[in-house]
PDB file of C-alpha atoms in Angstrom:
ATOM      1  CA  GLY A 155    -163.368 -68.501 -39.791  1.00  0.00           C
ATOM      2  CA  ASN A 156    -163.374 -71.003 -37.047  1.00  0.00           C
ATOM      3  CA  SER A 157    -161.999 -74.899 -37.824  1.00  0.00           C
ATOM      4  CA  VAL A 158    -161.127 -77.460 -36.400  1.00  0.00           C
ATOM      5  CA  THR A 159    -158.366 -80.168 -37.230  1.00  0.00           C
ATOM      6  CA  GLN A 160    -158.530 -83.988 -36.013  1.00  0.00           C
ATOM      7  CA  MET A 161    -156.357 -86.927 -36.542  1.00  0.00           C
ATOM      8  CA  GLU A 162    -157.193 -89.213 -39.367  1.00  0.00           C
ATOM      9  CA  GLY A 163    -158.550 -92.591 -38.512  1.00  0.00           C
ATOM     10  CA  PRO A 164    -159.226 -95.908 -38.701  1.00  0.00           C
ATOM     11  CA  VAL A 165    -157.119 -96.169 -35.216  1.00  0.00           C
ATOM     12  CA  THR A 166    -157.085 -99.539 -34.308  1.00  0.00           C
ATOM     13  CA  LEU A 167    -156.161-100.738 -31.191  1.00  0.00           C
ATOM     14  CA  SER A 168    -156.056-103.753 -28.818  1.00  0.00           C
ATOM     15  CA  GLU A 169    -157.896-103.865 -25.834  1.00  0.00           C
ATOM     16  CA  GLU A 170    -156.314-102.144 -22.494  1.00  0.00           C
ATOM     17  CA  ALA A 171    -154.173-100.012 -25.006  1.00  0.00           C
ATOM     18  CA  PHE A 172    -153.464 -96.148 -24.939  1.00  0.00           C
ATOM     19  CA  LEU A 173    -155.736 -94.077 -26.754  1.00  0.00           C
ATOM     20  CA  THR A 174    -154.640 -90.339 -27.812  1.00  0.00           C
ATOM     21  CA  ILE A 175    -156.588 -88.632 -30.527  1.00  0.00           C
ATOM     22  CA  ASN A 176    -155.540 -85.726 -31.435  1.00  0.00           C
ATOM     23  CA  CYS A 177    -157.006 -82.294 -32.074  1.00  0.00           C
ATOM     24  CA  THR A 178    -156.273 -78.661 -32.523  1.00  0.00           C
ATOM     25  CA  TYR A 179    -158.526 -75.631 -33.461  1.00  0.00           C
ATOM     26  CA  THR A 180    -158.832 -72.218 -34.747  1.00  0.00           C
ATOM     27  CA  ALA A 181    -160.658 -69.505 -33.675  1.00  0.00           C
ATOM     28  CA  THR A 182    -161.719 -65.805 -33.498  1.00  0.00           C
ATOM     29  CA  GLY A 183    -163.366 -65.765 -30.454  1.00  0.00           C
ATOM     30  CA  TYR A 184    -162.644 -67.438 -26.968  1.00  0.00           C
ATOM     31  CA  PRO A 185    -164.661 -71.035 -27.795  1.00  0.00           C
ATOM     32  CA  SER A 186    -165.633 -73.629 -25.687  1.00  0.00           C
ATOM     33  CA  LEU A 187    -164.573 -77.142 -26.951  1.00  0.00           C
ATOM     34  CA  PHE A 188    -165.938 -80.529 -27.006  1.00  0.00           C
ATOM     35  CA  TRP A 189    -165.602 -84.271 -28.037  1.00  0.00           C
ATOM     36  CA  TYR A 190    -168.573 -86.081 -29.316  1.00  0.00           C
ATOM     37  CA  VAL A 191    -168.583 -89.669 -29.836  1.00  0.00           C
ATOM     38  CA  GLN A 192    -171.031 -91.528 -32.258  1.00  0.00           C
ATOM     39  CA  TYR A 193    -171.571 -95.173 -32.154  1.00  0.00           C
ATOM     40  CA  PRO A 194    -172.475 -97.109 -35.292  1.00  0.00           C
ATOM     41  CA  GLY A 195    -176.350 -95.881 -36.651  1.00  0.00           C
ATOM     42  CA  GLU A 196    -176.682 -93.457 -33.498  1.00  0.00           C
ATOM     43  CA  GLY A 197    -176.662 -89.902 -33.365  1.00  0.00           C
ATOM     44  CA  LEU A 198    -173.814 -88.170 -31.684  1.00  0.00           C
ATOM     45  CA  GLN A 199    -173.369 -88.230 -27.745  1.00  0.00           C
ATOM     46  CA  LEU A 200    -171.516 -85.676 -25.752  1.00  0.00           C
ATOM     47  CA  LEU A 201    -168.670 -86.738 -23.725  1.00  0.00           C
ATOM     48  CA  LEU A 202    -166.840 -84.141 -22.104  1.00  0.00           C
ATOM     49  CA  LYS A 203    -166.127 -80.581 -22.695  1.00  0.00           C
ATOM     50  CA  ALA A 204    -163.972 -77.620 -21.310  1.00  0.00           C
ATOM     51  CA  THR A 205    -165.205 -74.037 -21.405  1.00  0.00           C
ATOM     52  CA  LYS A 206    -161.837 -72.416 -20.523  1.00  0.00           C
ATOM     53  CA  ALA A 207    -158.070 -72.429 -20.796  1.00  0.00           C
ATOM     54  CA  ASP A 208    -156.226 -75.540 -18.649  1.00  0.00           C
ATOM     55  CA  ASP A 209    -159.634 -76.914 -18.323  1.00  0.00           C
ATOM     56  CA  LYS A 210    -160.111 -80.734 -18.185  1.00  0.00           C
ATOM     57  CA  GLY A 211    -163.352 -82.724 -19.299  1.00  0.00           C
ATOM     58  CA  SER A 212    -163.419 -86.019 -18.305  1.00  0.00           C
ATOM     59  CA  ASN A 213    -166.185 -89.027 -18.782  1.00  0.00           C
ATOM     60  CA  LYS A 214    -166.096 -92.829 -18.802  1.00  0.00           C
ATOM     61  CA  GLY A 215    -161.768 -92.483 -18.431  1.00  0.00           C
ATOM     62  CA  PHE A 216    -161.883 -90.080 -21.505  1.00  0.00           C
ATOM     63  CA  GLU A 217    -159.954 -87.237 -20.482  1.00  0.00           C
ATOM     64  CA  ALA A 218    -158.899 -83.969 -22.634  1.00  0.00           C
ATOM     65  CA  THR A 219    -157.190 -80.588 -21.722  1.00  0.00           C
ATOM     66  CA  TYR A 220    -158.236 -77.358 -23.399  1.00  0.00           C
ATOM     67  CA  ARG A 221    -154.701 -75.631 -23.989  1.00  0.00           C
ATOM     68  CA  LYS A 222    -154.962 -71.884 -25.185  1.00  0.00           C
ATOM     69  CA  GLU A 223    -151.281 -71.738 -26.128  1.00  0.00           C
ATOM     70  CA  THR A 224    -151.130 -74.464 -28.366  1.00  0.00           C
ATOM     71  CA  THR A 225    -154.846 -74.139 -29.494  1.00  0.00           C
ATOM     72  CA  SER A 226    -155.629 -77.807 -28.874  1.00  0.00           C
ATOM     73  CA  PHE A 227    -157.844 -80.262 -27.047  1.00  0.00           C
ATOM     74  CA  HIS A 228    -156.401 -83.382 -27.507  1.00  0.00           C
ATOM     75  CA  LEU A 229    -158.384 -87.127 -26.059  1.00  0.00           C
ATOM     76  CA  GLU A 230    -156.737 -89.534 -24.220  1.00  0.00           C
ATOM     77  CA  LYS A 231    -157.907 -92.898 -22.499  1.00  0.00           C
ATOM     78  CA  GLY A 232    -155.823 -94.707 -20.643  1.00  0.00           C
ATOM     79  CA  SER A 233    -157.167 -98.347 -21.043  1.00  0.00           C
ATOM     80  CA  VAL A 234    -159.245 -98.690 -24.255  1.00  0.00           C
ATOM     81  CA  GLN A 235    -162.317-101.408 -24.225  1.00  0.00           C
ATOM     82  CA  VAL A 236    -164.010-103.175 -27.415  1.00  0.00           C
ATOM     83  CA  SER A 237    -167.309-101.021 -26.653  1.00  0.00           C
ATOM     84  CA  ASP A 238    -165.219 -97.857 -26.983  1.00  0.00           C
ATOM     85  CA  SER A 239    -164.965 -98.654 -30.752  1.00  0.00           C
ATOM     86  CA  ALA A 240    -166.798 -95.595 -32.356  1.00  0.00           C
ATOM     87  CA  VAL A 241    -166.514 -92.031 -33.592  1.00  0.00           C
ATOM     88  CA  TYR A 242    -165.156 -89.858 -32.172  1.00  0.00           C
ATOM     89  CA  PHE A 243    -165.223 -85.887 -33.252  1.00  0.00           C
ATOM     90  CA  CYS A 244    -163.787 -82.840 -31.544  1.00  0.00           C
ATOM     91  CA  ALA A 245    -165.754 -79.467 -31.979  1.00  0.00           C
ATOM     92  CA  LEU A 246    -166.172 -76.158 -30.633  1.00  0.00           C
ATOM     93  CA  SER A 247    -168.817 -73.947 -30.039  1.00  0.00           C
ATOM     94  CA  ASP A 248    -169.020 -69.829 -31.349  1.00  0.00           C
ATOM     95  CA  ARG A 249    -169.527 -67.700 -28.518  1.00  0.00           C
ATOM     96  CA  GLY A 250    -171.208 -65.523 -30.655  1.00  0.00           C
ATOM     97  CA  ALA A 251    -174.389 -63.326 -30.603  1.00  0.00           C
ATOM     98  CA  ALA A 252    -175.852 -65.516 -33.234  1.00  0.00           C
ATOM     99  CA  GLY A 253    -175.636 -68.473 -30.916  1.00  0.00           C
ATOM    100  CA  ASN A 254    -174.023 -71.596 -29.759  1.00  0.00           C
ATOM    101  CA  LYS A 255    -173.549 -73.713 -33.312  1.00  0.00           C
ATOM    102  CA  LEU A 256    -171.092 -76.035 -33.736  1.00  0.00           C
ATOM    103  CA  THR A 257    -167.987 -76.532 -35.840  1.00  0.00           C
ATOM    104  CA  PHE A 258    -166.779 -80.308 -36.362  1.00  0.00           C
ATOM    105  CA  GLY A 259    -163.891 -81.780 -37.037  1.00  0.00           C
ATOM    106  CA  GLY A 260    -163.742 -84.843 -39.589  1.00  0.00           C
ATOM    107  CA  GLY A 261    -164.028 -87.351 -36.963  1.00  0.00           C
ATOM    108  CA  THR A 262    -161.570 -89.962 -36.450  1.00  0.00           C
ATOM    109  CA  ARG A 263    -162.809 -93.774 -36.599  1.00  0.00           C
ATOM    110  CA  VAL A 264    -161.639 -96.118 -33.871  1.00  0.00           C
ATOM    111  CA  LEU A 265    -161.117 -99.791 -33.245  1.00  0.00           C
ATOM    112  CA  VAL A 266    -160.376-101.552 -30.443  1.00  0.00           C
ATOM    113  CA  LYS A 267    -160.111-105.032 -31.099  1.00  0.00           C
ATOM    114  CA  PRO A 268    -160.044-107.640 -28.353  1.00  0.00           C
TER     115      PRO A 268
ATOM    116  CA  ASN B 126    -187.483 -86.559 -20.010  1.00  0.00           C
ATOM    117  CA  ALA B 127    -187.457 -88.131 -23.406  1.00  0.00           C
ATOM    118  CA  GLY B 128    -184.478 -86.957 -25.768  1.00  0.00           C
ATOM    119  CA  VAL B 129    -184.688 -85.347 -29.274  1.00  0.00           C
ATOM    120  CA  MET B 130    -186.484 -87.214 -31.600  1.00  0.00           C
ATOM    121  CA  GLN B 131    -186.378 -87.163 -35.708  1.00  0.00           C
ATOM    122  CA  ASN B 132    -188.354 -88.775 -37.975  1.00  0.00           C
ATOM    123  CA  PRO B 133    -188.385 -90.275 -40.379  1.00  0.00           C
ATOM    124  CA  ARG B 134    -185.186 -92.301 -39.254  1.00  0.00           C
ATOM    125  CA  HIS B 135    -184.746 -93.403 -42.761  1.00  0.00           C
ATOM    126  CA  LEU B 136    -185.680 -91.539 -46.052  1.00  0.00           C
ATOM    127  CA  VAL B 137    -185.961 -92.496 -49.424  1.00  0.00           C
ATOM    128  CA  ARG B 138    -186.708 -90.419 -52.496  1.00  0.00           C
ATOM    129  CA  ARG B 139    -185.895 -90.265 -56.211  1.00  0.00           C
ATOM    130  CA  ARG B 140    -184.907 -87.364 -57.504  1.00  0.00           C
ATOM    131  CA  GLY B 141    -186.859 -84.186 -58.111  1.00  0.00           C
ATOM    132  CA  GLN B 142    -188.942 -85.468 -54.968  1.00  0.00           C
ATOM    133  CA  GLU B 143    -189.222 -83.534 -51.987  1.00  0.00           C
ATOM    134  CA  ALA B 144    -188.281 -84.482 -48.631  1.00  0.00           C
ATOM    135  CA  ARG B 145    -189.391 -83.284 -45.044  1.00  0.00           C
ATOM    136  CA  LEU B 146    -187.548 -83.987 -41.981  1.00  0.00           C
ATOM    137  CA  ARG B 147    -189.047 -83.554 -38.421  1.00  0.00           C
ATOM    138  CA  CYS B 148    -187.512 -82.733 -35.575  1.00  0.00           C
ATOM    139  CA  SER B 149    -189.165 -82.386 -31.914  1.00  0.00           C
ATOM    140  CA  PRO B 150    -186.590 -81.033 -29.243  1.00  0.00           C
ATOM    141  CA  MET B 151    -186.318 -81.934 -25.703  1.00  0.00           C
ATOM    142  CA  LYS B 152    -188.890 -80.618 -23.282  1.00  0.00           C
ATOM    143  CA  GLY B 153    -187.910 -77.295 -22.164  1.00  0.00           C
ATOM    144  CA  HIS B 154    -185.704 -76.713 -24.898  1.00  0.00           C
ATOM    145  CA  SER B 155    -186.706 -73.647 -27.551  1.00  0.00           C
ATOM    146  CA  HIS B 156    -183.214 -73.238 -29.478  1.00  0.00           C
ATOM    147  CA  VAL B 157    -182.800 -76.385 -32.546  1.00  0.00           C
ATOM    148  CA  TYR B 158    -179.952 -76.577 -34.846  1.00  0.00           C
ATOM    149  CA  TRP B 159    -179.896 -78.494 -37.668  1.00  0.00           C
ATOM    150  CA  TYR B 160    -176.074 -80.319 -39.157  1.00  0.00           C
ATOM    151  CA  ARG B 161    -175.613 -82.267 -42.030  1.00  0.00           C
ATOM    152  CA  GLN B 162    -173.289 -85.334 -42.684  1.00  0.00           C
ATOM    153  CA  LEU B 163    -172.256 -86.694 -45.872  1.00  0.00           C
ATOM    154  CA  PRO B 164    -170.604 -90.095 -46.387  1.00  0.00           C
ATOM    155  CA  GLU B 165    -167.400 -90.162 -44.050  1.00  0.00           C
ATOM    156  CA  GLU B 166    -167.758 -86.477 -43.134  1.00  0.00           C
ATOM    157  CA  GLY B 167    -167.980 -84.747 -39.989  1.00  0.00           C
ATOM    158  CA  LEU B 168    -171.057 -82.772 -39.239  1.00  0.00           C
ATOM    159  CA  LYS B 169    -171.741 -79.471 -41.064  1.00  0.00           C
ATOM    160  CA  PHE B 170    -173.986 -76.793 -39.306  1.00  0.00           C
ATOM    161  CA  MET B 171    -177.000 -75.800 -41.895  1.00  0.00           C
ATOM    162  CA  VAL B 172    -179.403 -73.414 -39.704  1.00  0.00           C
ATOM    163  CA  TYR B 173    -180.235 -72.349 -36.018  1.00  0.00           C
ATOM    164  CA  LEU B 174    -184.120 -71.805 -35.081  1.00  0.00           C
ATOM    165  CA  GLN B 175    -185.575 -70.158 -31.469  1.00  0.00           C
ATOM    166  CA  LYS B 176    -189.681 -70.990 -32.114  1.00  0.00           C
ATOM    167  CA  GLU B 177    -190.955 -68.932 -34.941  1.00  0.00           C
ATOM    168  CA  ASN B 178    -187.462 -67.307 -35.557  1.00  0.00           C
ATOM    169  CA  ILE B 179    -184.438 -68.518 -38.232  1.00  0.00           C
ATOM    170  CA  ILE B 180    -181.198 -67.199 -36.086  1.00  0.00           C
ATOM    171  CA  ASP B 181    -178.680 -68.135 -38.677  1.00  0.00           C
ATOM    172  CA  GLU B 182    -178.930 -69.969 -42.055  1.00  0.00           C
ATOM    173  CA  SER B 183    -175.579 -69.195 -42.729  1.00  0.00           C
ATOM    174  CA  GLY B 184    -174.895 -73.204 -43.722  1.00  0.00           C
ATOM    175  CA  MET B 185    -178.196 -73.397 -45.704  1.00  0.00           C
ATOM    176  CA  PRO B 186    -177.898 -73.941 -49.306  1.00  0.00           C
ATOM    177  CA  LYS B 187    -179.000 -70.692 -51.178  1.00  0.00           C
ATOM    178  CA  GLU B 188    -181.926 -72.875 -53.386  1.00  0.00           C
ATOM    179  CA  ARG B 189    -183.849 -76.164 -52.515  1.00  0.00           C
ATOM    180  CA  PHE B 190    -183.534 -75.800 -48.728  1.00  0.00           C
ATOM    181  CA  SER B 191    -185.446 -74.559 -46.038  1.00  0.00           C
ATOM    182  CA  ALA B 192    -186.392 -74.701 -42.392  1.00  0.00           C
ATOM    183  CA  GLU B 193    -188.778 -73.903 -40.005  1.00  0.00           C
ATOM    184  CA  PHE B 194    -189.560 -74.041 -36.292  1.00  0.00           C
ATOM    185  CA  PRO B 195    -193.341 -72.810 -35.778  1.00  0.00           C
ATOM    186  CA  LYS B 196    -195.088 -72.024 -32.406  1.00  0.00           C
ATOM    187  CA  GLU B 197    -196.708 -75.549 -32.104  1.00  0.00           C
ATOM    188  CA  GLY B 198    -195.043 -78.285 -33.256  1.00  0.00           C
ATOM    189  CA  PRO B 199    -191.442 -79.607 -34.653  1.00  0.00           C
ATOM    190  CA  SER B 200    -188.859 -78.651 -36.551  1.00  0.00           C
ATOM    191  CA  ILE B 201    -188.987 -79.045 -40.042  1.00  0.00           C
ATOM    192  CA  LEU B 202    -186.234 -79.132 -42.513  1.00  0.00           C
ATOM    193  CA  ARG B 203    -187.451 -79.283 -45.983  1.00  0.00           C
ATOM    194  CA  ILE B 204    -185.971 -80.250 -49.474  1.00  0.00           C
ATOM    195  CA  GLN B 205    -186.818 -79.268 -52.410  1.00  0.00           C
ATOM    196  CA  GLN B 206    -186.603 -81.314 -55.955  1.00  0.00           C
ATOM    197  CA  VAL B 207    -184.018 -83.464 -53.980  1.00  0.00           C
ATOM    198  CA  VAL B 208    -180.883 -84.487 -56.200  1.00  0.00           C
ATOM    199  CA  ARG B 209    -178.157 -87.353 -55.338  1.00  0.00           C
ATOM    200  CA  GLY B 210    -175.598 -85.070 -53.457  1.00  0.00           C
ATOM    201  CA  ASP B 211    -178.163 -84.604 -50.704  1.00  0.00           C
ATOM    202  CA  SER B 212    -177.650 -88.268 -49.490  1.00  0.00           C
ATOM    203  CA  ALA B 213    -176.625 -87.313 -46.335  1.00  0.00           C
ATOM    204  CA  ALA B 214    -177.417 -87.927 -42.190  1.00  0.00           C
ATOM    205  CA  TYR B 215    -179.242 -84.692 -41.142  1.00  0.00           C
ATOM    206  CA  PHE B 216    -178.892 -83.963 -37.299  1.00  0.00           C
ATOM    207  CA  CYS B 217    -181.032 -81.911 -35.176  1.00  0.00           C
ATOM    208  CA  ALA B 218    -179.954 -80.727 -31.880  1.00  0.00           C
ATOM    209  CA  SER B 219    -181.650 -78.600 -29.162  1.00  0.00           C
ATOM    210  CA  SER B 220    -180.961 -76.280 -26.434  1.00  0.00           C
ATOM    211  CA  PRO B 221    -182.377 -74.494 -23.698  1.00  0.00           C
ATOM    212  CA  ALA B 222    -182.468 -70.443 -23.603  1.00  0.00           C
ATOM    213  CA  GLY B 223    -180.142 -69.160 -21.500  1.00  0.00           C
ATOM    214  CA  LYS B 224    -176.892 -67.709 -21.467  1.00  0.00           C
ATOM    215  CA  VAL B 225    -175.017 -68.041 -25.125  1.00  0.00           C
ATOM    216  CA  GLY B 226    -171.958 -70.269 -25.337  1.00  0.00           C
ATOM    217  CA  ILE B 227    -172.571 -72.077 -21.951  1.00  0.00           C
ATOM    218  CA  TYR B 228    -175.102 -74.911 -22.780  1.00  0.00           C
ATOM    219  CA  GLU B 229    -174.964 -77.583 -24.410  1.00  0.00           C
ATOM    220  CA  GLN B 230    -176.354 -78.903 -27.749  1.00  0.00           C
ATOM    221  CA  TYR B 231    -178.225 -82.525 -27.424  1.00  0.00           C
ATOM    222  CA  PHE B 232    -178.637 -84.661 -30.522  1.00  0.00           C
ATOM    223  CA  GLY B 233    -180.958 -86.590 -32.032  1.00  0.00           C
ATOM    224  CA  PRO B 234    -180.480 -90.031 -33.710  1.00  0.00           C
ATOM    225  CA  GLY B 235    -180.499 -88.563 -37.000  1.00  0.00           C
ATOM    226  CA  THR B 236    -182.690 -89.403 -40.560  1.00  0.00           C
ATOM    227  CA  ARG B 237    -180.818 -90.907 -43.407  1.00  0.00           C
ATOM    228  CA  LEU B 238    -182.023 -89.383 -46.711  1.00  0.00           C
ATOM    229  CA  THR B 239    -180.856 -91.795 -49.688  1.00  0.00           C
ATOM    230  CA  VAL B 240    -182.414 -90.095 -52.955  1.00  0.00           C
ATOM    231  CA  THR B 241    -182.516 -92.814 -55.961  1.00  0.00           C
TER     232      THR B 241
END
């Protein structure tokens, strides 16, 4: 079956530091890959996505590249802000005939200190 | 364009009662997904529905849980005879009909169920 593994948190950083959150996946097919962000007490918001190998998703200074050879989709940001404090989820979608259900990693909590 | 709506946002039930969670998808979206997030864990897929049809319920517990998405009105996730282990955040997501594997899912704010 499909699975997503991401680094455990919490990750604590100072403002303007470089952020990397590792994500690797296992999939039987050729999935689409996503990063979602969850702020305290809220639902998930799509941060970025990539639908095929070597695609780079980017949004709000965050980037992730779909690496088929290493089955990875690591999230990076060059200079974090306090407002980036949240839980980040890596996910993949199964493109099977049954639909587009998402398989999530366990989430990585990021805390950015001023 | 309003986003995915879920209500109630918080729900407290005693053991043995029924919980009914509602989800109104985004306008124009005909696909609904329900996910459960246990404390300190990621989201787990429960069920995928289209109007009047359950497409994939592979993540639903075999007993006490049911879901529907009628022709009119919101999608409902029903949990009968709740137990403490049902305490979790339940998220609904919706997407438009279209080419499989390409469209995104948009999430609601979730319903936080507490069973006392």
